[in-house]
PDB file of C-alpha atoms in Angstrom:
ATOM      1  CA  ARG A   1     -16.395  -8.282   1.719  1.00  0.00           C
ATOM      2  CA  GLY A   2     -14.009  -6.639  -0.730  1.00  0.00           C
ATOM      3  CA  TRP A   3     -10.684  -7.119   1.020  1.00  0.00           C
ATOM      4  CA  TRP A   4     -11.010 -10.871   1.575  1.00  0.00           C
ATOM      5  CA  GLY A   5      -9.771 -11.407  -1.997  1.00  0.00           C
ATOM      6  CA  LYS A   6      -6.373 -10.118  -0.924  1.00  0.00           C
ATOM      7  CA  ALA A   7      -6.346 -12.626   1.927  1.00  0.00           C
ATOM      8  CA  PHE A   8      -6.941 -15.452  -0.584  1.00  0.00           C
ATOM      9  CA  LEU A   9      -3.495 -14.783  -2.066  1.00  0.00           C
ATOM     10  CA  PHE A  10      -2.010 -16.242   1.134  1.00  0.00           C
ATOM     11  CA  SER A  11      -4.039 -19.457   0.963  1.00  0.00           C
ATOM     12  CA  MET A  12      -2.595 -22.730  -0.244  1.00  0.00           C
ATOM     13  CA  GLU A  13      -5.422 -22.750  -2.805  1.00  0.00           C
ATOM     14  CA  ALA A  14      -3.924 -19.657  -4.477  1.00  0.00           C
ATOM     15  CA  GLY A  15      -1.394 -22.058  -5.983  1.00  0.00           C
ATOM     16  CA  PHE A  16       1.889 -20.337  -5.184  1.00  0.00           C
ATOM     17  CA  PRO A  17       4.549 -23.009  -4.629  1.00  0.00           C
ATOM     18  CA  GLU A  18       6.040 -23.258  -1.129  1.00  0.00           C
ATOM     19  CA  GLY A  19       8.980 -20.854  -0.904  1.00  0.00           C
ATOM     20  CA  CYS A  20       7.948 -18.826  -3.969  1.00  0.00           C
ATOM     21  CA  ARG A  21       8.506 -15.074  -3.641  1.00  0.00           C
ATOM     22  CA  VAL A  22       5.301 -13.127  -4.338  1.00  0.00           C
ATOM     23  CA  LEU A  23       5.052  -9.393  -4.979  1.00  0.00           C
ATOM     24  CA  TYR A  24       1.589  -7.858  -4.700  1.00  0.00           C
ATOM     25  CA  LEU A  25       0.955  -4.296  -5.885  1.00  0.00           C
ATOM     26  CA  ASP A  26      -2.413  -2.544  -5.571  1.00  0.00           C
ATOM     27  CA  LEU A  27      -3.918  -1.296  -8.817  1.00  0.00           C
ATOM     28  CA  ASP A  28      -3.926   2.295  -7.587  1.00  0.00           C
ATOM     29  CA  LEU A  29      -0.136   2.558  -7.607  1.00  0.00           C
ATOM     30  CA  ALA A  30       1.950   4.164 -10.331  1.00  0.00           C
ATOM     31  CA  ILE A  31       5.244   2.440 -11.110  1.00  0.00           C
ATOM     32  CA  VAL A  32       7.609   5.284 -11.995  1.00  0.00           C
ATOM     33  CA  GLY A  33      11.048   3.748 -11.504  1.00  0.00           C
ATOM     34  CA  LYS A  34      13.076   0.685 -10.653  1.00  0.00           C
ATOM     35  CA  LEU A  35      11.942  -1.801  -8.001  1.00  0.00           C
ATOM     36  CA  GLY A  36      15.175  -3.798  -7.694  1.00  0.00           C
ATOM     37  CA  LYS A  37      15.889  -2.694  -4.124  1.00  0.00           C
ATOM     38  CA  LEU A  38      12.443  -3.923  -3.072  1.00  0.00           C
ATOM     39  CA  LEU A  39      13.065  -7.334  -4.611  1.00  0.00           C
ATOM     40  CA  GLU A  40      16.393  -7.656  -2.761  1.00  0.00           C
ATOM     41  CA  PHE A  41      14.543  -8.031   0.552  1.00  0.00           C
ATOM     42  CA  GLN A  42      15.374 -11.479   1.966  1.00  0.00           C
ATOM     43  CA  GLY A  43      12.872 -11.754   4.835  1.00  0.00           C
ATOM     44  CA  ASP A  44       9.561 -13.625   4.826  1.00  0.00           C
ATOM     45  CA  PHE A  45       7.225 -10.611   4.786  1.00  0.00           C
ATOM     46  CA  LEU A  46       7.473  -6.935   3.850  1.00  0.00           C
ATOM     47  CA  THR A  47       4.742  -4.336   3.485  1.00  0.00           C
ATOM     48  CA  LEU A  48       4.247  -0.588   3.769  1.00  0.00           C
ATOM     49  CA  SER A  49       3.840   0.992   7.144  1.00  0.00           C
ATOM     50  CA  THR A  50       1.268   3.746   7.538  1.00  0.00           C
ATOM     51  CA  ALA A  51       4.020   6.243   8.398  1.00  0.00           C
ATOM     52  CA  GLY A  52       4.053   9.087   5.896  1.00  0.00           C
ATOM     53  CA  ILE A  53       0.769   8.136   4.236  1.00  0.00           C
ATOM     54  CA  PHE A  54      -1.516  11.162   4.498  1.00  0.00           C
ATOM     55  CA  CYS A  55      -4.872   9.383   4.779  1.00  0.00           C
ATOM     56  CA  GLU A  56      -3.757   6.897   7.426  1.00  0.00           C
ATOM     57  CA  LEU A  57      -4.875   7.589  10.983  1.00  0.00           C
ATOM     58  CA  ALA A  58      -2.701   5.019  12.781  1.00  0.00           C
ATOM     59  CA  PRO A  59       0.953   6.084  12.420  1.00  0.00           C
ATOM     60  CA  GLU A  60       2.292   2.661  13.396  1.00  0.00           C
ATOM     61  CA  GLY A  61      -0.008   0.433  11.372  1.00  0.00           C
ATOM     62  CA  LEU A  62       0.360  -1.474   8.127  1.00  0.00           C
ATOM     63  CA  ASN A  63      -0.680  -0.536   4.600  1.00  0.00           C
ATOM     64  CA  SER A  64      -1.041  -3.442   2.185  1.00  0.00           C
ATOM     65  CA  SER A  65      -0.690  -1.505  -1.066  1.00  0.00           C
ATOM     66  CA  VAL A  66       2.708  -3.198  -1.505  1.00  0.00           C
ATOM     67  CA  ILE A  67       3.390  -6.664  -0.103  1.00  0.00           C
ATOM     68  CA  LEU A  68       6.350  -8.976  -0.697  1.00  0.00           C
ATOM     69  CA  TRP A  69       6.277 -12.383   0.965  1.00  0.00           C
ATOM     70  CA  THR A  70       7.463 -15.956   0.798  1.00  0.00           C
ATOM     71  CA  ALA A  71       4.490 -18.164  -0.062  1.00  0.00           C
ATOM     72  CA  GLY A  72       3.683 -21.199   2.005  1.00  0.00           C
ATOM     73  CA  ALA A  73       1.985 -22.614   5.060  1.00  0.00           C
ATOM     74  CA  LYS A  74       3.418 -19.943   7.385  1.00  0.00           C
ATOM     75  CA  PHE A  75       1.076 -17.258   6.014  1.00  0.00           C
ATOM     76  CA  ALA A  76      -1.873 -19.495   5.049  1.00  0.00           C
ATOM     77  CA  PRO A  77      -3.670 -18.626   8.341  1.00  0.00           C
ATOM     78  CA  LEU A  78      -4.208 -15.111   6.990  1.00  0.00           C
ATOM     79  CA  PHE A  79      -6.866 -16.740   4.830  1.00  0.00           C
ATOM     80  CA  GLN A  80      -7.760 -19.778   6.968  1.00  0.00           C
ATOM     81  CA  ARG A  81      -8.686 -17.695  10.036  1.00  0.00           C
ATOM     82  CA  LEU A  82     -11.302 -15.674   8.200  1.00  0.00           C
ATOM     83  CA  SER A  83     -14.771 -16.111   9.581  1.00  0.00           C
ATOM     84  CA  GLU A  84     -18.092 -14.375   9.057  1.00  0.00           C
ATOM     85  CA  ALA A  85     -17.382 -12.326  12.200  1.00  0.00           C
ATOM     86  CA  CYS A  86     -14.003 -11.216  10.822  1.00  0.00           C
ATOM     87  CA  LEU A  87     -15.545 -10.217   7.535  1.00  0.00           C
ATOM     88  CA  HIS A  88     -18.266  -8.306   9.377  1.00  0.00           C
ATOM     89  CA  TYR A  89     -16.109  -6.447  11.927  1.00  0.00           C
ATOM     90  CA  VAL A  90     -12.722  -6.025  10.238  1.00  0.00           C
ATOM     91  CA  HIS A  91     -13.119  -3.443   7.514  1.00  0.00           C
ATOM     92  CA  ARG A  92      -9.629  -3.336   5.993  1.00  0.00           C
ATOM     93  CA  PHE A  93      -7.079  -5.988   5.112  1.00  0.00           C
ATOM     94  CA  ASP A  94      -4.424  -3.721   6.621  1.00  0.00           C
ATOM     95  CA  HIS A  95      -6.096  -4.144  10.022  1.00  0.00           C
ATOM     96  CA  TRP A  96      -6.296  -7.910   9.511  1.00  0.00           C
ATOM     97  CA  LEU A  97      -2.545  -7.987   8.855  1.00  0.00           C
ATOM     98  CA  ASP A  98      -1.925  -5.915  11.996  1.00  0.00           C
ATOM     99  CA  MET A  99      -4.056  -8.286  14.061  1.00  0.00           C
ATOM    100  CA  ASN A 100      -2.381 -11.431  12.725  1.00  0.00           C
ATOM    101  CA  LEU A 101       1.234 -10.417  12.124  1.00  0.00           C
ATOM    102  CA  GLY A 102       1.954  -7.518  14.450  1.00  0.00           C
ATOM    103  CA  ALA A 103       5.202  -5.709  13.718  1.00  0.00           C
ATOM    104  CA  VAL A 104       6.753  -6.672  10.387  1.00  0.00           C
ATOM    105  CA  PRO A 105       9.535  -5.052   8.346  1.00  0.00           C
ATOM    106  CA  SER A 106       8.361  -2.089   6.301  1.00  0.00           C
ATOM    107  CA  VAL A 107       9.142  -1.026   2.760  1.00  0.00           C
ATOM    108  CA  GLN A 108      10.013   2.424   4.140  1.00  0.00           C
ATOM    109  CA  GLU A 109      12.699   0.902   6.405  1.00  0.00           C
ATOM    110  CA  HIS A 110      14.116  -1.490   3.821  1.00  0.00           C
ATOM    111  CA  CYS A 111      13.899   0.847   0.822  1.00  0.00           C
ATOM    112  CA  PRO A 112      13.882   4.450   2.063  1.00  0.00           C
ATOM    113  CA  GLY A 113      12.527   6.802  -0.600  1.00  0.00           C
ATOM    114  CA  LEU A 114      11.252   4.044  -2.920  1.00  0.00           C
ATOM    115  CA  VAL A 115       7.557   4.741  -2.283  1.00  0.00           C
ATOM    116  CA  GLU A 116       6.090   8.236  -2.292  1.00  0.00           C
ATOM    117  CA  ASP A 117       2.554   8.940  -1.112  1.00  0.00           C
ATOM    118  CA  TYR A 118       0.835  11.162  -3.676  1.00  0.00           C
ATOM    119  CA  SER A 119      -1.258  13.124  -1.202  1.00  0.00           C
ATOM    120  CA  SER A 120       1.612  13.680   1.207  1.00  0.00           C
ATOM    121  CA  ARG A 121       3.992  14.864  -1.519  1.00  0.00           C
ATOM    122  CA  TRP A 122       1.870  16.651  -4.117  1.00  0.00           C
ATOM    123  CA  LEU A 123      -1.187  17.837  -2.204  1.00  0.00           C
ATOM    124  CA  HIS A 124      -0.442  18.408   1.466  1.00  0.00           C
ATOM    125  CA  SER A 125       3.291  18.970   1.801  1.00  0.00           C
ATOM    126  CA  GLU A 126       4.562  22.377   2.846  1.00  0.00           C
ATOM    127  CA  GLU A 127       6.085  22.714  -0.606  1.00  0.00           C
ATOM    128  CA  ALA A 128       2.739  22.003  -2.316  1.00  0.00           C
ATOM    129  CA  VAL A 129       0.825  24.377  -0.067  1.00  0.00           C
ATOM    130  CA  GLU A 130       3.406  27.142  -0.629  1.00  0.00           C
ATOM    131  CA  ALA A 131       3.106  26.551  -4.378  1.00  0.00           C
ATOM    132  CA  GLY A 132      -0.540  27.562  -4.330  1.00  0.00           C
ATOM    133  CA  GLY A 133      -2.758  25.411  -2.206  1.00  0.00           C
ATOM    134  CA  LEU A 134      -4.440  22.081  -2.204  1.00  0.00           C
ATOM    135  CA  TRP A 135      -6.079  20.232  -5.072  1.00  0.00           C
ATOM    136  CA  ARG A 136      -9.593  18.877  -4.705  1.00  0.00           C
ATOM    137  CA  ALA A 137     -11.415  16.728  -7.225  1.00  0.00           C
ATOM    138  CA  ASN A 138     -13.901  18.524  -9.495  1.00  0.00           C
ATOM    139  CA  THR A 139     -12.943  22.038  -8.358  1.00  0.00           C
ATOM    140  CA  GLY A 140     -10.865  23.131 -11.302  1.00  0.00           C
ATOM    141  CA  THR A 141      -7.738  23.644  -9.213  1.00  0.00           C
ATOM    142  CA  VAL A 142      -4.634  21.835 -10.412  1.00  0.00           C
ATOM    143  CA  PRO A 143      -2.296  19.749  -8.228  1.00  0.00           C
ATOM    144  CA  LYS A 144       1.148  21.277  -7.910  1.00  0.00           C
ATOM    145  CA  THR A 145       3.736  19.917 -10.320  1.00  0.00           C
ATOM    146  CA  LEU A 146       6.562  19.212  -7.914  1.00  0.00           C
ATOM    147  CA  PRO A 147       9.485  17.113  -9.101  1.00  0.00           C
ATOM    148  CA  LEU A 148       9.580  13.386  -8.491  1.00  0.00           C
ATOM    149  CA  PRO A 149      12.223  12.805  -5.817  1.00  0.00           C
ATOM    150  CA  ARG A 150      15.282  10.842  -6.940  1.00  0.00           C
ATOM    151  CA  GLY A 151      14.993   7.095  -6.333  1.00  0.00           C
ATOM    152  CA  VAL A 152      11.199   6.899  -6.226  1.00  0.00           C
ATOM    153  CA  GLY A 153       9.912   3.741  -7.894  1.00  0.00           C
ATOM    154  CA  ILE A 154       6.287   3.745  -6.762  1.00  0.00           C
ATOM    155  CA  VAL A 155       3.744   6.489  -6.169  1.00  0.00           C
ATOM    156  CA  ASN A 156       0.984   5.343  -3.832  1.00  0.00           C
ATOM    157  CA  PHE A 157      -2.577   6.653  -4.278  1.00  0.00           C
ATOM    158  CA  PRO A 158      -4.561   5.399  -1.263  1.00  0.00           C
ATOM    159  CA  ARG A 159      -8.135   6.640  -1.315  1.00  0.00           C
ATOM    160  CA  ASN A 160      -8.205   9.946  -3.262  1.00  0.00           C
ATOM    161  CA  PRO A 161      -7.182  11.120  -5.753  1.00  0.00           C
ATOM    162  CA  LYS A 162      -6.628   8.140  -8.030  1.00  0.00           C
ATOM    163  CA  PRO A 163      -3.916   8.173 -10.713  1.00  0.00           C
ATOM    164  CA  SER A 164      -6.442   8.658 -13.523  1.00  0.00           C
ATOM    165  CA  GLU A 165      -7.668  11.898 -11.876  1.00  0.00           C
ATOM    166  CA  VAL A 166      -4.254  13.603 -11.857  1.00  0.00           C
ATOM    167  CA  LEU A 167      -2.258  11.977 -14.645  1.00  0.00           C
ATOM    168  CA  GLN A 168      -2.814  14.880 -17.025  1.00  0.00           C
ATOM    169  CA  TYR A 169      -1.122  17.273 -14.581  1.00  0.00           C
ATOM    170  CA  HIS A 170       2.205  15.464 -14.401  1.00  0.00           C
TER     171      HIS A 170
END
């Protein structure tokens, strides 16, 4: 049932006043720069798309590691519609967002270059592979120290590795 807690943030019971802007950031992100451009978004809902995220299988889906929305009744159904069947069959909040919201603006479109996927940039990019191969947890190999691209404010760590596993290398 883990992801249902994220859905609660959209409920009226979460206590966000109608019209309040809410920024949600997963705990497995590293904030490495300014987020001002993200906060300039004026629409009702913004999240990451799966495009460019190494571990994502659906290239046109949603990734809820970063969400910015306007609180209120409009998004309360994200919590209200949950049922035992949903909790049993829907395994990720990202899929629940896809099912309920469809196409929404993405962080990548609104803020190009603001979010960098750790695995895509430091483990599996051509540059990383050319620099000596891929890092794997508990193998003794070290992730490649490639520079942080200009303008990056967030490094996303979906699944593995987690920031605590690679911090010492950067």
